[in-house]
Coordinates of C-alpha atoms in Angstrom, one line a residue:
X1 CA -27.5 -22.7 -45.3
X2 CA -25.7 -19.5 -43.7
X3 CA -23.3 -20.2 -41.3
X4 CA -23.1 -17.4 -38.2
X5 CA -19.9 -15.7 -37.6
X6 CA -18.0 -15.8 -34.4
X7 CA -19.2 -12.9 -33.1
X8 CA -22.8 -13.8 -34.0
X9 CA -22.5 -17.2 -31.7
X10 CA -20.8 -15.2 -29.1
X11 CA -23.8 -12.6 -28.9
X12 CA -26.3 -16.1 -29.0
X13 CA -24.6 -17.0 -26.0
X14 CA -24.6 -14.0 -23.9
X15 CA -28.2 -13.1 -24.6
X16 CA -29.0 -16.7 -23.6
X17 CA -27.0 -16.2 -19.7
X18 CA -28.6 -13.1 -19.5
X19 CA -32.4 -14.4 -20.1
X20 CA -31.4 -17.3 -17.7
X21 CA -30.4 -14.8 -15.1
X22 CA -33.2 -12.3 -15.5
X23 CA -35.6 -15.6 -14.7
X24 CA -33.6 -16.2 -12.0
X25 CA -33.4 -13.0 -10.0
X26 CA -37.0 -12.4 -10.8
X27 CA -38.2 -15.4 -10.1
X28 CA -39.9 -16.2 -13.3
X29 CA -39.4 -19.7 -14.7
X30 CA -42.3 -19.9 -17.5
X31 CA -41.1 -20.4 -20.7
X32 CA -42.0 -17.3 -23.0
X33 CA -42.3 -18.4 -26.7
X34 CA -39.7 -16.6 -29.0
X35 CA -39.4 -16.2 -32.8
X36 CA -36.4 -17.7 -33.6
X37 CA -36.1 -15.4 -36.3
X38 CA -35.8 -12.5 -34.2
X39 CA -33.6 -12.2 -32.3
X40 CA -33.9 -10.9 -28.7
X41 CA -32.3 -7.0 -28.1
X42 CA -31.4 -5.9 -24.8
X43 CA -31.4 -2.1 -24.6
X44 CA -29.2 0.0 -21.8
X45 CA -32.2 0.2 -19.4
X46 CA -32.9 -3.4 -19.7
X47 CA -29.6 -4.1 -18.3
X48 CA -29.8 -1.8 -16.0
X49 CA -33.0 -3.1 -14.5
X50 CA -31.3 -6.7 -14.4
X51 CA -28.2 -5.4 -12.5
X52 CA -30.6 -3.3 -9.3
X53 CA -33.0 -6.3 -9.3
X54 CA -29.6 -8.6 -9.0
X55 CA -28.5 -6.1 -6.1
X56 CA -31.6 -6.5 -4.1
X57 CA -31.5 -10.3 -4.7
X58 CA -28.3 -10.1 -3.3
X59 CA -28.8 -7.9 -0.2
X60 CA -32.1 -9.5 0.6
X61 CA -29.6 -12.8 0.8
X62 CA -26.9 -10.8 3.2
X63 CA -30.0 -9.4 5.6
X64 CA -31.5 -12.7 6.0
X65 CA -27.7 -14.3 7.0
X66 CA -27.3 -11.3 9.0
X67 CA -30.6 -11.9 11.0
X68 CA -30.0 -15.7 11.1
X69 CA -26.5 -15.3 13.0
X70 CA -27.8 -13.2 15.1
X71 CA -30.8 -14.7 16.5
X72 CA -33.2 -12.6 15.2
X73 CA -36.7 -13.4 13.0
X74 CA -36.6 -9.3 12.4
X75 CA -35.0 -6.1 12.2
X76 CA -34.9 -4.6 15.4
X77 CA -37.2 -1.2 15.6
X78 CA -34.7 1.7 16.8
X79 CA -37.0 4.6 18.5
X80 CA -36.6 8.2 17.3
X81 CA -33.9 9.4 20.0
X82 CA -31.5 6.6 18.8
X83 CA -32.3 7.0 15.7
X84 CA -30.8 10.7 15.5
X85 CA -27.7 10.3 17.4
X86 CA -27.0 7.2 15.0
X87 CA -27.5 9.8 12.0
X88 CA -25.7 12.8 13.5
X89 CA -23.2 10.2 13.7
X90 CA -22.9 8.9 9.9
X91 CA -23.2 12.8 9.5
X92 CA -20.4 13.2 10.8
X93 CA -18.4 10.7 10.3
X94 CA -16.2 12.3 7.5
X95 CA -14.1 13.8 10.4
X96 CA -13.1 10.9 12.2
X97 CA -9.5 10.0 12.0
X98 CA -7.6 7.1 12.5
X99 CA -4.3 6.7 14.2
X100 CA -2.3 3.9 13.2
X101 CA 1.1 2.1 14.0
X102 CA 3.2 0.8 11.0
X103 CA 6.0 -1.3 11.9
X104 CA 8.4 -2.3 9.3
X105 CA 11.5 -4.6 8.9
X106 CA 14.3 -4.1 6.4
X107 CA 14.3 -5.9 3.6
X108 CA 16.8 -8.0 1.4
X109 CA 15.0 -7.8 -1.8
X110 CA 15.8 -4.6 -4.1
X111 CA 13.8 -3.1 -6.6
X112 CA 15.0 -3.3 -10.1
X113 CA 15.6 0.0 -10.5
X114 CA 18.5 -0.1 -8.3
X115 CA 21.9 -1.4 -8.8
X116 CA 22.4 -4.2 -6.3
X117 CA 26.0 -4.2 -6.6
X118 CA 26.2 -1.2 -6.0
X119 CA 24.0 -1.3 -3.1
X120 CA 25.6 -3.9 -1.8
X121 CA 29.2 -2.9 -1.9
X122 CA 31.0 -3.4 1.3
X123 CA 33.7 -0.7 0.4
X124 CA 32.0 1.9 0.5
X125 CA 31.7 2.0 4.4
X126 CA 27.7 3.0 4.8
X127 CA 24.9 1.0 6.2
X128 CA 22.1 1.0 3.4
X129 CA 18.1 0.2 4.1
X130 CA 15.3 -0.5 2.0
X131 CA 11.8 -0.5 3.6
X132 CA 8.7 -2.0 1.4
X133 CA 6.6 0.5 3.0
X134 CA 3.3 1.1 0.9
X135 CA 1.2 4.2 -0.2
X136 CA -1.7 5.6 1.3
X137 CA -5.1 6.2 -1.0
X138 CA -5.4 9.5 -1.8
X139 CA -9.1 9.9 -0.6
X140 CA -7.7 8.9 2.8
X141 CA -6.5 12.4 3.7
X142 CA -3.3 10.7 5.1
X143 CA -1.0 12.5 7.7
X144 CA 2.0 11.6 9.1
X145 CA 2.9 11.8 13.0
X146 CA 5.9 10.3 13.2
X147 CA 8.2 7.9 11.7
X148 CA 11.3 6.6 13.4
X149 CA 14.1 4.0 12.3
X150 CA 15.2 2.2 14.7
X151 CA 19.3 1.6 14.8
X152 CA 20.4 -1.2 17.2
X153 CA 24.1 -0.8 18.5
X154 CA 26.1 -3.8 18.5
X155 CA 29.1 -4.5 20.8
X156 CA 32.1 -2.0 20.5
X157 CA 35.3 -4.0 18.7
X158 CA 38.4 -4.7 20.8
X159 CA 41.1 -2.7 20.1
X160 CA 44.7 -3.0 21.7
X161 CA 45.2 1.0 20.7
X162 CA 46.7 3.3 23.4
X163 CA 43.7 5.7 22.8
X164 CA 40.8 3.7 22.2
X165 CA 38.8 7.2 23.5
X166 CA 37.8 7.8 19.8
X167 CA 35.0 5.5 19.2
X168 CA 33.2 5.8 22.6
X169 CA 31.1 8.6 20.9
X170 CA 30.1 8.9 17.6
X171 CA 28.3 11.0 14.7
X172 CA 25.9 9.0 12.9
X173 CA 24.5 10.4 10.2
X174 CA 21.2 9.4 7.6
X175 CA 20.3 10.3 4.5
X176 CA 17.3 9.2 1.9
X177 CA 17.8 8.5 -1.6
X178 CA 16.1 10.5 -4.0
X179 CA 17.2 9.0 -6.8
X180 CA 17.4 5.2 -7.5
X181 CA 21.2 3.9 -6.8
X182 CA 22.6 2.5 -10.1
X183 CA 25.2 3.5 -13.0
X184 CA 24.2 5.8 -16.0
X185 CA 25.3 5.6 -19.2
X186 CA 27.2 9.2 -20.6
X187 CA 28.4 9.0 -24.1
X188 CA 31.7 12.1 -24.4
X189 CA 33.4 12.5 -26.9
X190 CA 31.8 9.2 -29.0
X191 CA 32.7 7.1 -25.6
X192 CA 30.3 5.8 -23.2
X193 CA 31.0 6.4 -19.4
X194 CA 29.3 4.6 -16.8
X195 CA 28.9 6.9 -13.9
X196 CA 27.5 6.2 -10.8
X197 CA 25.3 9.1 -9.7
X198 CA 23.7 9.8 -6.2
X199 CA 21.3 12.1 -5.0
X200 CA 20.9 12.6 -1.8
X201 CA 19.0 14.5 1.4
X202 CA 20.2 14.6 4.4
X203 CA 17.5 13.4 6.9
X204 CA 19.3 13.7 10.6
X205 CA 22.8 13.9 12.2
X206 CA 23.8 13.7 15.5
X207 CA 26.6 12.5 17.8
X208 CA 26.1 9.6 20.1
X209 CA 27.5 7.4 23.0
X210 CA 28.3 3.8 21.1
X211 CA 26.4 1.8 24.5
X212 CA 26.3 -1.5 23.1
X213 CA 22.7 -3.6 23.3
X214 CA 21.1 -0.1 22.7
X215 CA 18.8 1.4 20.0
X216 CA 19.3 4.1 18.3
X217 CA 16.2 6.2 17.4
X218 CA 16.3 8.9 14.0
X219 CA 13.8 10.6 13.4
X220 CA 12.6 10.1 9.2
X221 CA 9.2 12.0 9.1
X222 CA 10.1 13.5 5.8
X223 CA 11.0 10.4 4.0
X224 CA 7.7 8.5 5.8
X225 CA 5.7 11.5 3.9
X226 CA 7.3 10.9 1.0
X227 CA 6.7 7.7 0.4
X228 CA 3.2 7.0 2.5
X229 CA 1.6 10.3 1.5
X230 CA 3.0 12.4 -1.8
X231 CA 3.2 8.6 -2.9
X232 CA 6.6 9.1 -3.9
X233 CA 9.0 6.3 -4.8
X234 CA 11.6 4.6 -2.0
X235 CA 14.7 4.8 -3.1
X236 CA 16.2 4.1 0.7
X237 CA 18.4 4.9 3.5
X238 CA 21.8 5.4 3.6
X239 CA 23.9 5.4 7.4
X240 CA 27.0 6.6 7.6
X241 CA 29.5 6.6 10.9
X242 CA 32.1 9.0 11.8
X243 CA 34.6 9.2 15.3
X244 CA 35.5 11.8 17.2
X245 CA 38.6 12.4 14.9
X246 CA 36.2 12.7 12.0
X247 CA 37.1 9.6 10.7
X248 CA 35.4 6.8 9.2
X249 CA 33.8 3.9 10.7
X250 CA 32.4 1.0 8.7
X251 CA 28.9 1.8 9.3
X252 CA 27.9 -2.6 9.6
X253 CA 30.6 -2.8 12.8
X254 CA 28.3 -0.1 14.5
X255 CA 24.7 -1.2 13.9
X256 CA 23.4 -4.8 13.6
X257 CA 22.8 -6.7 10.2
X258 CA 19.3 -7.0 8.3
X259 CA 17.6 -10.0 9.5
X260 CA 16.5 -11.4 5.4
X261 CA 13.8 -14.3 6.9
X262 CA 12.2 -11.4 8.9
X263 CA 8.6 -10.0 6.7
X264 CA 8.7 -6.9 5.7
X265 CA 5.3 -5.1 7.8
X266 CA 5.7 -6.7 11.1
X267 CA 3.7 -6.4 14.5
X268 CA 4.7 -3.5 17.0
X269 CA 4.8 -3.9 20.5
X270 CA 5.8 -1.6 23.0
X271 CA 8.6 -2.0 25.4
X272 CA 10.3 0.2 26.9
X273 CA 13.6 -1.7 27.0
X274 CA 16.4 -2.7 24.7
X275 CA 14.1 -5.6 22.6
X276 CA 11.7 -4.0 20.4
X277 CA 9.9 -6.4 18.0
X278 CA 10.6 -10.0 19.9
X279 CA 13.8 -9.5 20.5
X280 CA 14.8 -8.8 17.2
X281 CA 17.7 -6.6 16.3
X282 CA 17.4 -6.0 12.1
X283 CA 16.9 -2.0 11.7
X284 CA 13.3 -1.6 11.1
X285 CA 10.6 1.4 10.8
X286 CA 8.1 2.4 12.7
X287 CA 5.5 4.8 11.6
X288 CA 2.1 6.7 13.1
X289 CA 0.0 7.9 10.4
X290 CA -3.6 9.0 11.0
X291 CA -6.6 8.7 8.5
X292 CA -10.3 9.4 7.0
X293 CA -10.9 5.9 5.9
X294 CA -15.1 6.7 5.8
X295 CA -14.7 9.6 3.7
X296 CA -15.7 9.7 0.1
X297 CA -16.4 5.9 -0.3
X298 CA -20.0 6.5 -2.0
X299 CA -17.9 9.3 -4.1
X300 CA -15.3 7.2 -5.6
X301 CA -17.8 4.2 -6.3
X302 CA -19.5 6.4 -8.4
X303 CA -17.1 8.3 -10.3
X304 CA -15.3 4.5 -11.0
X305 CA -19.2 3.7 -12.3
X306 CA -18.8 7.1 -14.5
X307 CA -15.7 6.3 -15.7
X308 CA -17.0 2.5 -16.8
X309 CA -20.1 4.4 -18.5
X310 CA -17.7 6.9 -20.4
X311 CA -15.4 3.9 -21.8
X312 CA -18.9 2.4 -23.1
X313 CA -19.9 4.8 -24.7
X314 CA -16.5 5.2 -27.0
X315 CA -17.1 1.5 -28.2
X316 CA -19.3 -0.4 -30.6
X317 CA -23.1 -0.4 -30.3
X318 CA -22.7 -4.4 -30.1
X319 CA -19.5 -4.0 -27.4
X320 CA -21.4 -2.0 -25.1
X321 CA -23.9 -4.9 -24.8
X322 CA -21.7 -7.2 -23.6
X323 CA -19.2 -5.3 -21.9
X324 CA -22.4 -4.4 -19.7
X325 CA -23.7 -7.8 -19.6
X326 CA -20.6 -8.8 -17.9

């Protein structure tokens, strides 16, 4: 007797769901009488047939719960006049735009591409801030309106100094990472040196009165673009604080510590006090963007179905029956 390969029982098996679900969707459960030496072939067309009878199985299924919750035994005859404003409408719905608020928290948690010791080093003087902020789809059209982070001042340190004058204003200034923070390897001269290298725009600088209990606002447009838009990579913020005698401050005895427990996209609310975000006082970004999300959608489905199609048709004559079953 001739045993069947693997692939031979696998092909048994799919042919088999797919007669099942045929019956089902149709609605046909009569047993048809099959040769069981031939076996049953299901051409591109078949399967296609299958798949739109299974899609109007299944919207038939989402009108009649539709109709059910609300009340209704019918759909609801719309007269002529309604009927055009509704399509003008969907016509032109493509140019509708969306304004949206984005707040974000800073976060504790680094990519890997970043040297955390680095990032972390307490020498160095500068305040650094990593948002988890996340790209926009390209089909949206996305535009940004604003983006702002928000700096919250802490109290001003004691100091028993006969001129204490040099802190009560300050130059704060913020730059974005364009590269990824970590140590390179450079071989010279048959020796490897590890060199930190940092690249750098500045963003904003400005000189400020140190209230204490205040914010801060800078505004980051460029880096929000970045990131949310050209879908760039976030490599962060860095904050760095200078006196009045261009010296130095410790940017973390300025401007209050990241909150870790906090999530990284929080809810906005507006105040227009001193407590943003409940009261919180971890930096954190806030960001109006505006948006097509209607436009294109039957587009994309359909070039992702062309796309499926073209794969198909690159594989085995067997494969592409399967892959299309499933």
């Amino acid at each position: 007797m001739m045993r069947c390969p693997p692939l031979c029982k696998l092909l048994v098996v799919v042919i088999f769901y797919c007669v099942t679900l045929h019956r089902f969707v149709s609605g046909n459960t009569t047993e048809e009488p099959t040769d069981p030496e031939t076996p049953t072939m299901f051409t591109r067309e078949h399967i296609s047939r299958m798949h739109q009878r299974s899609r109007a199985y299944r919207r038939q299924e989402i009108r009649a719960k539709v109709l059910e919750f609300l009340g209704w035994t019918s759909i609801p005859q719309i007269n002529p006049r309604d009927r055009a404003i509704i399509n003008s409408t969907l016509a032109n719905i493509s140019s509708i735009r969306i304004t949206e608020r984005q707040c974000f928290s800073a976060s504790c948690d680094l990519p890997n591409r970043i040297d955390e010791t680095l990032w972390n080093d307490s020498t160095s003087g500068s305040l650094r801030l990593m948002f988890d902020v996340l790209p926009s789809d390209s089909w949206t059209n996305a535009e940004i309106v604003n983006a702002t982070l928000m700096l919250h001042l802490k109290e001003r340190p004691l100091c028993n100094c006969e001129d204490d004058h040099g802190t009560e204003r300050i130059s704060i200034k913020v730059l974005q990472y364009l590269k990824p923070l970590r140590r390179r390897n450079r071989s010279r001269g048959g020796r490897t040196n590890r060199r930190s290298t940092v690249r750098q725009r500045i963003l904003w600088t400005s000189i400020v009165n140190w209230t204490p209990n205040t914010w801060v606002a800078i505004p980051v447009q460029q880096a929000a673009n970045d990131w949310i838009v050209a879908n760039k990579r976030n490599h962060g913020f860095e904050v760095m604080v200078i006196d009045q005698y261009n010296l130095p401050i410790n940017a973390t005895n300025v401007f209050s510590s990241i909150e870790c427990r906090r999530p990284a996209d929080v809810d906005c609310i507006d105040t227009i006090f001193r407590t943003p975000l409940y009261g919180g006082t971890s930096p954190f970004l806030q960001v109006y963007k505006t948006e097509s999300p209607f436009v294109n959608q039957r587009a994309k489905r359909e070039a992702g179905r062309e796309r499926y199609e073209e794969t198909l048709q690159g594989r085995p004559e067997s494969t592409q029956k399967i892959a299309s079953v499933q």
